[in-house]
């Protein structure tokens, strides 16, 4: 019900506002598209923040003989970076590549430090941020350092402790150690002879 009242300023109408017209088919589709895009964007953000391959707790440890290397790759991933790579250099020195993480610097040789701990053993690795070996596929960085033979003892102790490896410092993670001890022992024996 509405009524009009005449006054000096003209006609003033007191009425209930009419209901808005129903949304057209195109407007409904547009709203549906927006909701779909937002849902997709939210899912993508979650997948990228939780699905980084290098952050997988289950690590598959392997080794190679030429060059003598220990490689730790996230289980079930084919195009991931190794979370840890140890390469035997001349004279028993070891090059460490710890990474495949976007949080390990900017890949511009800036200094980094990462601590590995297992059981009662721990070691802090200091190196520089560089592009990971699989940078083209992952866009990630790694800590790279060359260790003299005398500097590898603590690292070998952590890797052969037989318990999961806790990673802290430049990143936070935890790696499984299943099957790692005999691989590292063989690598260490071969590298010492090098």
mmCIF file of C-alpha atoms in Angstrom:
data_model
loop_
_atom_site.group_PDB
_atom_site.id
_atom_site.type_symbol
_atom_site.label_atom_id
_atom_site.label_comp_id
_atom_site.label_asym_id
_atom_site.label_seq_id
_atom_site.Cartn_x
_atom_site.Cartn_y
_atom_site.Cartn_z
ATOM 1 C CA UNK A 1 0.000 0.000 0.000
ATOM 2 C CA UNK A 2 1.374 3.415 -0.799
ATOM 3 C CA UNK A 3 0.162 6.874 -0.249
ATOM 4 C CA UNK A 4 1.131 10.204 -1.648
ATOM 5 C CA UNK A 5 1.163 13.441 0.244
ATOM 6 C CA UNK A 6 1.326 16.716 -1.545
ATOM 7 C CA UNK A 7 3.500 19.379 -0.133
ATOM 8 C CA UNK A 8 5.491 22.394 -1.028
ATOM 9 C CA UNK A 9 8.422 20.310 -2.152
ATOM 10 C CA UNK A 10 6.329 18.173 -4.402
ATOM 11 C CA UNK A 11 5.002 14.686 -3.985
ATOM 12 C CA UNK A 12 6.488 12.458 -1.371
ATOM 13 C CA UNK A 13 5.743 8.809 -1.684
ATOM 14 C CA UNK A 14 5.904 6.360 1.218
ATOM 15 C CA UNK A 15 5.953 2.914 -0.273
ATOM 16 C CA UNK A 16 7.577 -0.452 0.041
ATOM 17 C CA UNK A 17 10.487 -0.680 -2.384
ATOM 18 C CA UNK A 18 9.798 -2.973 -5.295
ATOM 19 C CA UNK A 19 11.591 -6.309 -5.304
ATOM 20 C CA UNK A 20 14.681 -6.385 -7.531
ATOM 21 C CA UNK A 21 14.239 -8.018 -10.865
ATOM 22 C CA UNK A 22 15.532 -11.580 -10.997
ATOM 23 C CA UNK A 23 19.094 -11.923 -12.313
ATOM 24 C CA UNK A 24 19.312 -12.588 -15.982
ATOM 25 C CA UNK A 25 20.840 -15.799 -17.246
ATOM 26 C CA UNK A 26 24.081 -13.982 -18.194
ATOM 27 C CA UNK A 27 24.330 -12.375 -14.754
ATOM 28 C CA UNK A 28 23.859 -15.776 -13.073
ATOM 29 C CA UNK A 29 26.495 -17.305 -15.335
ATOM 30 C CA UNK A 30 28.856 -14.428 -14.592
ATOM 31 C CA UNK A 31 28.378 -14.921 -10.837
ATOM 32 C CA UNK A 32 28.901 -18.676 -11.253
ATOM 33 C CA UNK A 33 32.097 -18.034 -13.208
ATOM 34 C CA UNK A 34 33.382 -15.743 -10.455
ATOM 35 C CA UNK A 35 32.655 -18.308 -7.776
ATOM 36 C CA UNK A 36 34.328 -21.008 -9.878
ATOM 37 C CA UNK A 37 37.418 -18.845 -10.435
ATOM 38 C CA UNK A 38 37.684 -18.007 -6.739
ATOM 39 C CA UNK A 39 37.319 -21.668 -5.808
ATOM 40 C CA UNK A 40 39.990 -22.648 -8.319
ATOM 41 C CA UNK A 41 42.329 -19.889 -7.105
ATOM 42 C CA UNK A 42 41.858 -20.955 -3.482
ATOM 43 C CA UNK A 43 42.522 -24.587 -4.329
ATOM 44 C CA UNK A 44 45.635 -23.633 -6.310
ATOM 45 C CA UNK A 45 47.002 -21.556 -3.413
ATOM 46 C CA UNK A 46 46.479 -24.467 -1.014
ATOM 47 C CA UNK A 47 48.049 -26.963 -3.399
ATOM 48 C CA UNK A 48 51.123 -24.792 -3.914
ATOM 49 C CA UNK A 49 51.595 -24.100 -0.233
ATOM 50 C CA UNK A 50 51.197 -27.708 0.909
ATOM 51 C CA UNK A 51 52.244 -29.637 -2.178
ATOM 52 C CA UNK A 52 55.817 -28.542 -2.678
ATOM 53 C CA UNK A 53 57.699 -31.651 -3.633
ATOM 54 C CA UNK A 54 60.766 -30.841 -1.608
ATOM 55 C CA UNK A 55 58.693 -30.643 1.579
ATOM 56 C CA UNK A 56 57.681 -34.300 1.422
ATOM 57 C CA UNK A 57 58.467 -36.163 4.649
ATOM 58 C CA UNK A 58 58.971 -39.472 2.833
ATOM 59 C CA UNK A 59 62.327 -39.387 1.043
ATOM 60 C CA UNK A 60 63.681 -42.064 -1.308
ATOM 61 C CA UNK A 61 67.437 -42.384 -0.747
ATOM 62 C CA UNK A 62 69.651 -43.678 -3.563
ATOM 63 C CA UNK A 63 73.288 -43.547 -4.586
ATOM 64 C CA UNK A 64 75.397 -43.531 -7.715
ATOM 65 C CA UNK A 65 78.944 -44.801 -8.216
ATOM 66 C CA UNK A 66 80.230 -42.444 -10.942
ATOM 67 C CA UNK A 67 80.245 -39.838 -9.636
ATOM 68 C CA UNK A 68 79.907 -41.134 -6.098
ATOM 69 C CA UNK A 69 76.733 -39.475 -4.834
ATOM 70 C CA UNK A 70 73.990 -39.831 -2.254
ATOM 71 C CA UNK A 71 70.647 -38.534 -3.479
ATOM 72 C CA UNK A 72 67.477 -37.958 -1.482
ATOM 73 C CA UNK A 73 64.383 -37.345 -3.595
ATOM 74 C CA UNK A 74 60.832 -36.881 -2.338
ATOM 75 C CA UNK A 75 59.069 -40.243 -2.746
ATOM 76 C CA UNK A 76 56.609 -40.378 -5.637
ATOM 77 C CA UNK A 77 58.031 -37.334 -7.424
ATOM 78 C CA UNK A 78 59.737 -37.543 -10.790
ATOM 79 C CA UNK A 79 60.539 -33.921 -11.624
ATOM 80 C CA UNK A 80 61.484 -32.763 -8.127
ATOM 81 C CA UNK A 81 64.791 -31.519 -6.833
ATOM 82 C CA UNK A 82 66.759 -33.681 -4.444
ATOM 83 C CA UNK A 83 66.244 -32.561 -0.864
ATOM 84 C CA UNK A 84 69.864 -33.571 -0.257
ATOM 85 C CA UNK A 85 72.675 -34.382 -2.658
ATOM 86 C CA UNK A 86 76.206 -35.282 -1.568
ATOM 87 C CA UNK A 87 78.825 -35.569 -4.299
ATOM 88 C CA UNK A 88 82.320 -36.902 -3.636
ATOM 89 C CA UNK A 89 85.038 -34.562 -4.901
ATOM 90 C CA UNK A 90 88.789 -35.125 -5.269
ATOM 91 C CA UNK A 91 90.692 -35.843 -2.077
ATOM 92 C CA UNK A 92 87.618 -36.949 -0.140
ATOM 93 C CA UNK A 93 85.942 -33.529 -0.092
ATOM 94 C CA UNK A 94 82.147 -33.503 -0.435
ATOM 95 C CA UNK A 95 79.876 -31.047 -2.186
ATOM 96 C CA UNK A 96 76.479 -30.628 -0.527
ATOM 97 C CA UNK A 97 73.354 -29.555 -2.357
ATOM 98 C CA UNK A 98 70.497 -29.161 0.097
ATOM 99 C CA UNK A 99 67.410 -27.882 -1.488
ATOM 100 C CA UNK A 100 64.828 -27.696 -4.021
ATOM 101 C CA UNK A 101 63.120 -25.097 -1.811
ATOM 102 C CA UNK A 102 61.875 -21.688 -2.889
ATOM 103 C CA UNK A 103 62.619 -20.395 0.620
ATOM 104 C CA UNK A 104 66.393 -20.973 0.381
ATOM 105 C CA UNK A 105 67.466 -17.511 -0.638
ATOM 106 C CA UNK A 106 67.230 -16.019 -4.086
ATOM 107 C CA UNK A 107 69.883 -18.047 -5.896
ATOM 108 C CA UNK A 108 72.312 -15.103 -5.982
ATOM 109 C CA UNK A 109 75.120 -16.632 -3.895
ATOM 110 C CA UNK A 110 73.888 -15.064 -0.661
ATOM 111 C CA UNK A 111 75.077 -16.892 2.500
ATOM 112 C CA UNK A 112 72.768 -19.476 4.098
ATOM 113 C CA UNK A 113 72.836 -21.777 7.084
ATOM 114 C CA UNK A 114 70.742 -24.912 7.611
ATOM 115 C CA UNK A 115 70.885 -27.306 10.557
ATOM 116 C CA UNK A 116 70.268 -31.044 10.199
ATOM 117 C CA UNK A 117 69.580 -33.122 13.314
ATOM 118 C CA UNK A 118 68.814 -36.796 13.906
ATOM 119 C CA UNK A 119 68.663 -38.399 17.324
ATOM 120 C CA UNK A 120 71.357 -36.702 19.407
ATOM 121 C CA UNK A 121 73.482 -35.728 16.374
ATOM 122 C CA UNK A 122 73.345 -32.342 14.644
ATOM 123 C CA UNK A 123 75.329 -30.332 12.128
ATOM 124 C CA UNK A 124 74.952 -26.824 10.738
ATOM 125 C CA UNK A 125 75.793 -26.475 7.071
ATOM 126 C CA UNK A 126 76.844 -23.035 5.881
ATOM 127 C CA UNK A 127 76.947 -22.292 2.204
ATOM 128 C CA UNK A 128 75.425 -20.084 -0.441
ATOM 129 C CA UNK A 129 72.078 -19.926 -2.205
ATOM 130 C CA UNK A 130 72.223 -21.081 -5.826
ATOM 131 C CA UNK A 131 69.723 -22.291 -8.384
ATOM 132 C CA UNK A 132 68.898 -25.948 -7.813
ATOM 133 C CA UNK A 133 70.060 -28.541 -10.349
ATOM 134 C CA UNK A 134 66.457 -28.864 -11.575
ATOM 135 C CA UNK A 135 65.727 -25.113 -11.465
ATOM 136 C CA UNK A 136 64.160 -25.066 -14.939
ATOM 137 C CA UNK A 137 61.424 -27.449 -13.757
ATOM 138 C CA UNK A 138 60.976 -26.305 -10.152
ATOM 139 C CA UNK A 139 62.128 -22.687 -9.914
ATOM 140 C CA UNK A 140 63.709 -23.602 -6.569
ATOM 141 C CA UNK A 141 67.031 -22.847 -4.882
ATOM 142 C CA UNK A 142 69.467 -24.872 -2.816
ATOM 143 C CA UNK A 143 72.176 -24.361 -0.265
ATOM 144 C CA UNK A 144 75.466 -25.422 -1.809
ATOM 145 C CA UNK A 145 78.670 -25.947 0.116
ATOM 146 C CA UNK A 146 81.958 -27.779 -0.349
ATOM 147 C CA UNK A 147 83.126 -29.601 2.779
ATOM 148 C CA UNK A 148 86.709 -30.632 3.438
ATOM 149 C CA UNK A 149 87.116 -34.296 4.468
ATOM 150 C CA UNK A 150 87.490 -33.255 8.121
ATOM 151 C CA UNK A 151 84.181 -31.336 7.974
ATOM 152 C CA UNK A 152 82.060 -34.280 6.813
ATOM 153 C CA UNK A 153 82.236 -36.308 10.060
ATOM 154 C CA UNK A 154 79.329 -34.509 11.783
ATOM 155 C CA UNK A 155 77.180 -34.692 8.636
ATOM 156 C CA UNK A 156 77.859 -38.424 8.280
ATOM 157 C CA UNK A 157 76.902 -38.832 11.960
ATOM 158 C CA UNK A 158 73.529 -37.163 11.391
ATOM 159 C CA UNK A 159 72.794 -39.137 8.233
ATOM 160 C CA UNK A 160 73.670 -42.495 9.831
ATOM 161 C CA UNK A 161 71.825 -41.939 13.135
ATOM 162 C CA UNK A 162 68.905 -43.998 11.789
ATOM 163 C CA UNK A 163 66.158 -41.589 12.879
ATOM 164 C CA UNK A 164 64.205 -39.006 10.849
ATOM 165 C CA UNK A 165 66.210 -35.923 9.972
ATOM 166 C CA UNK A 166 64.933 -32.597 11.274
ATOM 167 C CA UNK A 167 65.822 -29.592 9.137
ATOM 168 C CA UNK A 168 65.870 -26.063 10.567
ATOM 169 C CA UNK A 169 67.427 -22.689 9.935
ATOM 170 C CA UNK A 170 66.832 -21.457 6.393
ATOM 171 C CA UNK A 171 63.840 -23.824 6.215
ATOM 172 C CA UNK A 172 61.875 -26.213 8.382
ATOM 173 C CA UNK A 173 61.261 -29.802 7.275
ATOM 174 C CA UNK A 174 61.598 -33.414 8.372
ATOM 175 C CA UNK A 175 62.896 -36.239 6.172
ATOM 176 C CA UNK A 176 62.520 -39.968 6.582
ATOM 177 C CA UNK A 177 65.799 -41.881 6.976
ATOM 178 C CA UNK A 178 64.644 -45.351 5.906
ATOM 179 C CA UNK A 179 67.547 -47.115 4.153
ATOM 180 C CA UNK A 180 69.833 -44.072 4.407
ATOM 181 C CA UNK A 181 72.453 -45.424 6.834
ATOM 182 C CA UNK A 182 73.978 -48.166 4.591
ATOM 183 C CA UNK A 183 73.911 -45.857 1.563
ATOM 184 C CA UNK A 184 75.842 -43.142 3.424
ATOM 185 C CA UNK A 185 78.297 -45.660 4.892
ATOM 186 C CA UNK A 186 79.108 -47.032 1.395
ATOM 187 C CA UNK A 187 79.407 -43.498 0.019
ATOM 188 C CA UNK A 188 81.699 -42.412 2.837
ATOM 189 C CA UNK A 189 83.969 -45.468 2.443
ATOM 190 C CA UNK A 190 84.265 -44.878 -1.331
ATOM 191 C CA UNK A 191 84.814 -41.128 -0.953
ATOM 192 C CA UNK A 192 87.555 -41.523 1.657
ATOM 193 C CA UNK A 193 89.461 -43.747 -0.833
ATOM 194 C CA UNK A 194 89.037 -41.153 -3.592
#
